[in-house]
PDB file of C-alpha atoms in Angstrom:
ATOM      1  CA  MET A  23      18.197  16.224  48.018  1.00 46.00           C
ATOM      2  CA  ASP A  24      19.980  12.867  48.369  1.00 52.00           C
ATOM      3  CA  GLU A  25      18.210  10.818  45.698  1.00 51.00           C
ATOM      4  CA  ILE A  26      17.187  11.234  42.079  1.00 47.00           C
ATOM      5  CA  GLY A  27      15.531   8.289  40.348  1.00 50.00           C
ATOM      6  CA  ALA A  28      17.459   5.093  40.881  1.00 52.00           C
ATOM      7  CA  PHE A  29      20.548   7.081  41.757  1.00 50.00           C
ATOM      8  CA  GLU A  30      21.889   8.151  45.125  1.00 52.00           C
ATOM      9  CA  ARG A  31      24.173  11.124  45.593  1.00 49.00           C
ATOM     10  CA  LYS A  32      27.523   9.802  46.867  1.00 54.00           C
ATOM     11  CA  SER A  33      29.420  13.047  46.372  1.00 52.00           C
ATOM     12  CA  ALA A  34      28.887  16.500  44.990  1.00 49.00           C
ATOM     13  CA  ALA A  35      30.229  15.251  41.664  1.00 48.00           C
ATOM     14  CA  GLY A  36      28.119  12.210  40.953  1.00 51.00           C
ATOM     15  CA  TRP A  37      25.249   9.828  41.421  1.00 53.00           C
ATOM     16  CA  GLU A  38      25.348   6.070  41.946  1.00 62.00           C
ATOM     17  CA  TRP A  39      22.844   3.222  41.974  1.00 67.00           C
ATOM     18  CA  PRO A  40      21.928   1.628  45.309  1.00 77.00           C
ATOM     19  CA  GLU A  41      24.236  -1.273  46.169  1.00 86.00           C
ATOM     20  CA  ARG A  42      21.449  -3.835  46.495  1.00 88.00           C
ATOM     21  CA  ALA A  43      20.015  -2.909  43.097  1.00 88.00           C
ATOM     22  CA  VAL A  44      23.450  -3.365  41.526  1.00 91.00           C
ATOM     23  CA  LEU A  45      23.905  -6.683  43.330  1.00 93.00           C
ATOM     24  CA  ALA A  46      20.515  -7.914  42.123  1.00 94.00           C
ATOM     25  CA  TYR A  47      21.310  -6.823  38.550  1.00 95.00           C
ATOM     26  CA  ARG A  48      24.727  -8.508  38.597  1.00 95.00           C
ATOM     27  CA  ALA A  49      23.206 -11.697  39.989  1.00 96.00           C
ATOM     28  CA  VAL A  50      20.633 -11.754  37.167  1.00 96.00           C
ATOM     29  CA  VAL A  51      23.398 -11.254  34.594  1.00 97.00           C
ATOM     30  CA  ILE A  52      25.481 -14.061  36.132  1.00 97.00           C
ATOM     31  CA  ALA A  53      22.411 -16.319  36.128  1.00 96.00           C
ATOM     32  CA  LEU A  54      21.795 -15.450  32.474  1.00 97.00           C
ATOM     33  CA  VAL A  55      25.387 -16.191  31.484  1.00 97.00           C
ATOM     34  CA  ALA A  56      25.261 -19.538  33.288  1.00 97.00           C
ATOM     35  CA  GLY A  57      21.898 -20.326  31.682  1.00 96.00           C
ATOM     36  CA  VAL A  58      23.123 -19.438  28.206  1.00 96.00           C
ATOM     37  CA  ALA A  59      26.262 -21.536  28.678  1.00 97.00           C
ATOM     38  CA  GLU A  60      24.242 -24.523  29.880  1.00 96.00           C
ATOM     39  CA  THR A  61      21.750 -24.121  27.026  1.00 96.00           C
ATOM     40  CA  LEU A  62      24.480 -23.975  24.384  1.00 96.00           C
ATOM     41  CA  LEU A  63      26.282 -27.004  25.825  1.00 96.00           C
ATOM     42  CA  ARG A  64      23.044 -28.997  25.928  1.00 94.00           C
ATOM     43  CA  ALA A  65      22.259 -27.940  22.338  1.00 95.00           C
ATOM     44  CA  ALA A  66      25.713 -29.045  21.227  1.00 94.00           C
ATOM     45  CA  GLN A  67      25.159 -32.393  22.932  1.00 93.00           C
ATOM     46  CA  ALA A  68      21.773 -32.786  21.254  1.00 92.00           C
ATOM     47  CA  LEU A  69      23.204 -31.980  17.831  1.00 92.00           C
ATOM     48  CA  GLU A  70      25.783 -34.759  18.201  1.00 92.00           C
ATOM     49  CA  ASP A  71      22.934 -37.261  17.856  1.00 89.00           C
ATOM     50  CA  PRO A  72      22.169 -37.735  14.145  1.00 89.00           C
ATOM     51  CA  GLY A  73      18.505 -38.467  14.888  1.00 90.00           C
ATOM     52  CA  VAL A  74      17.806 -35.073  16.439  1.00 89.00           C
ATOM     53  CA  PRO A  75      16.211 -32.575  14.014  1.00 92.00           C
ATOM     54  CA  VAL A  76      18.186 -29.358  13.722  1.00 93.00           C
ATOM     55  CA  THR A  77      14.998 -27.344  13.373  1.00 94.00           C
ATOM     56  CA  GLY A  78      13.781 -28.582  16.752  1.00 93.00           C
ATOM     57  CA  VAL A  79      17.010 -27.503  18.415  1.00 94.00           C
ATOM     58  CA  ALA A  80      16.854 -24.140  16.602  1.00 95.00           C
ATOM     59  CA  VAL A  81      13.289 -23.531  17.783  1.00 96.00           C
ATOM     60  CA  ALA A  82      14.214 -24.442  21.359  1.00 95.00           C
ATOM     61  CA  LEU A  83      17.216 -22.114  21.210  1.00 96.00           C
ATOM     62  CA  SER A  84      15.048 -19.306  19.828  1.00 97.00           C
ATOM     63  CA  ILE A  85      12.542 -19.678  22.651  1.00 96.00           C
ATOM     64  CA  ARG A  86      15.318 -19.673  25.242  1.00 95.00           C
ATOM     65  CA  ALA A  87      16.948 -16.643  23.619  1.00 96.00           C
ATOM     66  CA  GLY A  88      13.647 -14.766  23.834  1.00 96.00           C
ATOM     67  CA  ILE A  89      13.260 -15.644  27.500  1.00 95.00           C
ATOM     68  CA  TYR A  90      16.847 -14.637  28.279  1.00 96.00           C
ATOM     69  CA  LEU A  91      16.450 -11.315  26.436  1.00 97.00           C
ATOM     70  CA  ALA A  92      13.216 -10.589  28.312  1.00 96.00           C
ATOM     71  CA  VAL A  93      14.878 -11.339  31.650  1.00 96.00           C
ATOM     72  CA  PHE A  94      17.818  -9.113  30.736  1.00 96.00           C
ATOM     73  CA  ALA A  95      15.462  -6.288  29.749  1.00 96.00           C
ATOM     74  CA  LEU A  96      13.614  -6.656  33.066  1.00 95.00           C
ATOM     75  CA  ALA A  97      16.920  -6.626  34.957  1.00 94.00           C
ATOM     76  CA  ALA A  98      17.941  -3.405  33.198  1.00 93.00           C
ATOM     77  CA  ARG A  99      14.572  -1.832  34.051  1.00 93.00           C
ATOM     78  CA  MET A 100      14.974  -3.012  37.655  1.00 91.00           C
ATOM     79  CA  LEU A 101      18.410  -1.381  37.829  1.00 88.00           C
ATOM     80  CA  PHE A 102      16.848   1.925  36.791  1.00 86.00           C
ATOM     81  CA  GLY A 103      14.235   1.662  39.533  1.00 85.00           C
ATOM     82  CA  SER A 104      11.225  -0.080  37.997  1.00 88.00           C
ATOM     83  CA  LEU A 105       9.069  -1.641  40.710  1.00 90.00           C
ATOM     84  CA  TRP A 106       7.073  -3.767  38.273  1.00 92.00           C
ATOM     85  CA  ALA A 107      10.248  -5.185  36.677  1.00 93.00           C
ATOM     86  CA  ARG A 108      11.655  -5.987  40.098  1.00 93.00           C
ATOM     87  CA  GLY A 109       8.401  -7.691  41.082  1.00 93.00           C
ATOM     88  CA  ILE A 110       8.268  -9.772  37.908  1.00 95.00           C
ATOM     89  CA  LEU A 111      11.875 -10.876  38.383  1.00 94.00           C
ATOM     90  CA  VAL A 112      11.420 -11.764  42.045  1.00 94.00           C
ATOM     91  CA  VAL A 113       8.179 -13.664  41.479  1.00 95.00           C
ATOM     92  CA  GLY A 114       9.074 -15.171  38.106  1.00 93.00           C
ATOM     93  CA  LEU A 115      12.651 -16.219  38.825  1.00 92.00           C
ATOM     94  CA  GLY A 116      11.911 -16.968  42.469  1.00 90.00           C
ATOM     95  CA  THR A 117       9.114 -19.426  41.664  1.00 92.00           C
ATOM     96  CA  VAL A 118       8.916 -20.803  38.123  1.00 92.00           C
ATOM     97  CA  GLY A 119      12.548 -20.093  37.271  1.00 91.00           C
ATOM     98  CA  LEU A 120      13.962 -21.640  40.425  1.00 93.00           C
ATOM     99  CA  ALA A 121      11.584 -24.602  40.241  1.00 93.00           C
ATOM    100  CA  SER A 122      12.672 -25.338  36.669  1.00 91.00           C
ATOM    101  CA  LEU A 123      16.309 -25.269  37.772  1.00 92.00           C
ATOM    102  CA  VAL A 124      15.940 -27.641  40.714  1.00 93.00           C
ATOM    103  CA  ALA A 125      13.259 -30.018  39.365  1.00 93.00           C
ATOM    104  CA  GLU A 126      15.669 -32.196  37.365  1.00 90.00           C
ATOM    105  CA  PRO A 127      18.297 -32.608  40.139  1.00 88.00           C
ATOM    106  CA  VAL A 128      15.645 -33.232  42.791  1.00 90.00           C
ATOM    107  CA  GLY A 129      13.972 -35.780  40.503  1.00 90.00           C
ATOM    108  CA  ALA A 130      17.290 -37.572  40.059  1.00 86.00           C
ATOM    109  CA  LEU A 131      17.814 -37.606  43.829  1.00 87.00           C
ATOM    110  CA  LEU A 132      14.357 -39.036  44.439  1.00 90.00           C
ATOM    111  CA  ALA A 133      14.714 -41.659  41.697  1.00 87.00           C
ATOM    112  CA  ALA A 134      18.066 -42.957  42.930  1.00 85.00           C
ATOM    113  CA  ASP A 135      17.927 -45.977  45.218  1.00 86.00           C
ATOM    114  CA  ARG A 136      21.409 -45.151  46.574  1.00 86.00           C
ATOM    115  CA  LEU A 137      23.358 -41.926  46.698  1.00 84.00           C
ATOM    116  CA  SER A 138      26.281 -43.593  44.913  1.00 82.00           C
ATOM    117  CA  ALA A 139      23.984 -44.272  41.935  1.00 81.00           C
ATOM    118  CA  LEU A 140      23.972 -40.535  41.218  1.00 82.00           C
ATOM    119  CA  PHE A 141      27.692 -40.595  40.491  1.00 83.00           C
ATOM    120  CA  THR A 142      27.914 -43.643  38.231  1.00 84.00           C
ATOM    121  CA  GLY A 143      28.664 -42.757  34.643  1.00 82.00           C
ATOM    122  CA  VAL A 144      29.429 -39.102  35.371  1.00 88.00           C
ATOM    123  CA  THR A 145      31.229 -37.468  32.443  1.00 91.00           C
ATOM    124  CA  PRO A 146      33.252 -34.258  32.345  1.00 93.00           C
ATOM    125  CA  VAL A 147      30.441 -32.627  30.335  1.00 93.00           C
ATOM    126  CA  ALA A 148      27.936 -33.601  33.033  1.00 91.00           C
ATOM    127  CA  VAL A 149      30.169 -32.017  35.674  1.00 93.00           C
ATOM    128  CA  ILE A 150      30.408 -28.792  33.629  1.00 96.00           C
ATOM    129  CA  LEU A 151      26.628 -28.766  33.149  1.00 94.00           C
ATOM    130  CA  GLY A 152      26.208 -29.271  36.893  1.00 93.00           C
ATOM    131  CA  LEU A 153      28.523 -26.359  37.619  1.00 96.00           C
ATOM    132  CA  PHE A 154      26.598 -24.097  35.245  1.00 97.00           C
ATOM    133  CA  ARG A 155      23.346 -25.136  36.927  1.00 95.00           C
ATOM    134  CA  ALA A 156      24.787 -24.572  40.413  1.00 96.00           C
ATOM    135  CA  VAL A 157      26.024 -21.084  39.482  1.00 97.00           C
ATOM    136  CA  HIS A 158      22.609 -20.343  37.973  1.00 96.00           C
ATOM    137  CA  VAL A 159      20.764 -21.431  41.139  1.00 96.00           C
ATOM    138  CA  VAL A 160      23.102 -19.556  43.493  1.00 97.00           C
ATOM    139  CA  ALA A 161      22.836 -16.384  41.392  1.00 97.00           C
ATOM    140  CA  VAL A 162      19.023 -16.529  41.531  1.00 96.00           C
ATOM    141  CA  LEU A 163      19.150 -17.119  45.286  1.00 96.00           C
ATOM    142  CA  VAL A 164      21.375 -14.042  45.645  1.00 96.00           C
ATOM    143  CA  MET A 165      19.172 -11.948  43.347  1.00 95.00           C
ATOM    144  CA  ILE A 166      15.900 -12.537  45.185  1.00 94.00           C
ATOM    145  CA  PRO A 167      16.742 -10.951  48.568  1.00 94.00           C
ATOM    146  CA  ALA A 168      18.898  -8.255  46.932  1.00 93.00           C
ATOM    147  CA  ALA A 169      16.030  -7.253  44.645  1.00 92.00           C
ATOM    148  CA  ILE A 170      13.516  -7.302  47.482  1.00 91.00           C
ATOM    149  CA  GLN A 171      15.736  -5.082  49.632  1.00 88.00           C
ATOM    150  CA  ALA A 172      16.775  -2.791  46.762  1.00 81.00           C
ATOM    151  CA  GLY A 173      13.896  -0.412  47.405  1.00 67.00           C
ATOM    152  CA  THR A 174      14.445   0.035  51.113  1.00 62.00           C
ATOM    153  CA  THR A 175      16.760   2.273  53.029  1.00 50.00           C
ATOM    154  CA  THR A 176      19.155   0.988  55.683  1.00 48.00           C
ATOM    155  CA  THR A 177      16.399   1.378  58.278  1.00 44.00           C
ATOM    156  CA  GLY A 178      14.120  -0.908  56.304  1.00 46.00           C
ATOM    157  CA  SER A 179      11.603   1.721  55.341  1.00 44.00           C
ATOM    158  CA  THR A 180      10.725   2.527  51.763  1.00 46.00           C
ATOM    159  CA  ALA A 181      12.818   5.321  50.315  1.00 45.00           C
ATOM    160  CA  SER A 182      11.306   8.765  49.996  1.00 41.00           C
ATOM    161  CA  LEU A 183       9.783   9.779  46.696  1.00 39.00           C
ATOM    162  CA  PRO A 184      12.774  10.713  44.564  1.00 45.00           C
ATOM    163  CA  VAL A 185      12.962  12.525  41.261  1.00 44.00           C
ATOM    164  CA  ARG A 186      14.572  11.497  38.013  1.00 48.00           C
ATOM    165  CA  PRO A 187      17.470  13.613  36.751  1.00 52.00           C
ATOM    166  CA  THR A 188      16.787  15.455  33.513  1.00 50.00           C
ATOM    167  CA  ALA A 189      18.898  17.956  31.652  1.00 53.00           C
ATOM    168  CA  ALA A 190      16.010  20.403  31.269  1.00 52.00           C
ATOM    169  CA  GLY A 191      14.533  20.245  34.730  1.00 51.00           C
ATOM    170  CA  ALA A 192      17.177  19.218  37.239  1.00 52.00           C
ATOM    171  CA  GLY A 193      15.593  19.378  40.651  1.00 52.00           C
ATOM    172  CA  ARG A 194      11.974  19.251  39.438  1.00 48.00           C
ATOM    173  CA  ARG A 195       9.930  16.216  40.336  1.00 48.00           C
ATOM    174  CA  ALA A 196       9.633  14.002  37.298  1.00 47.00           C
ATOM    175  CA  ARG A 197       8.718  10.316  37.405  1.00 50.00           C
ATOM    176  CA  PHE A 198       8.562   8.641  40.806  1.00 47.00           C
ATOM    177  CA  ARG A 199      11.133   5.894  41.317  1.00 51.00           C
ATOM    178  CA  PRO A 200      11.250   3.249  44.056  1.00 50.00           C
ATOM    179  CA  TRP A 201      14.691   4.041  45.356  1.00 52.00           C
TER     180      TRP A 201
END
């Protein structure tokens, strides 16, 4: 047997996750780190203004933290072979998540009468925020095809029905996993 759960036998001594599943997971984690960094920098900027209520920033940060924790939990489930978690990540991050990341830059592009107007008044903080956003977008764009292909073999077909390794019943069919 070559597969158990989300693991593939690479040698007689051990099991490893499929490369595309690991790539998709790493891309989600990179996107999360970039998103958290951008969120914290934007919160710090907002708190510099004395007119901004701290409670409003705290509520916004709490909502974002909940979203980021949910995405991380889904990514962990995806790494262990969950089809539903992979589907939610691909659909959620590939549509709503990606749209929310590109809406502001695309809006700025459409609102500018000249391309040079986009670069007037650029600050170092704006450049850092732009870099965080770019890393976030690229990581999501890497995650989507990696997650979609994570459940297929090199021939493109869906992997055979594997079993999950357990201490008590090694070799018995337990829960079906997608890889």
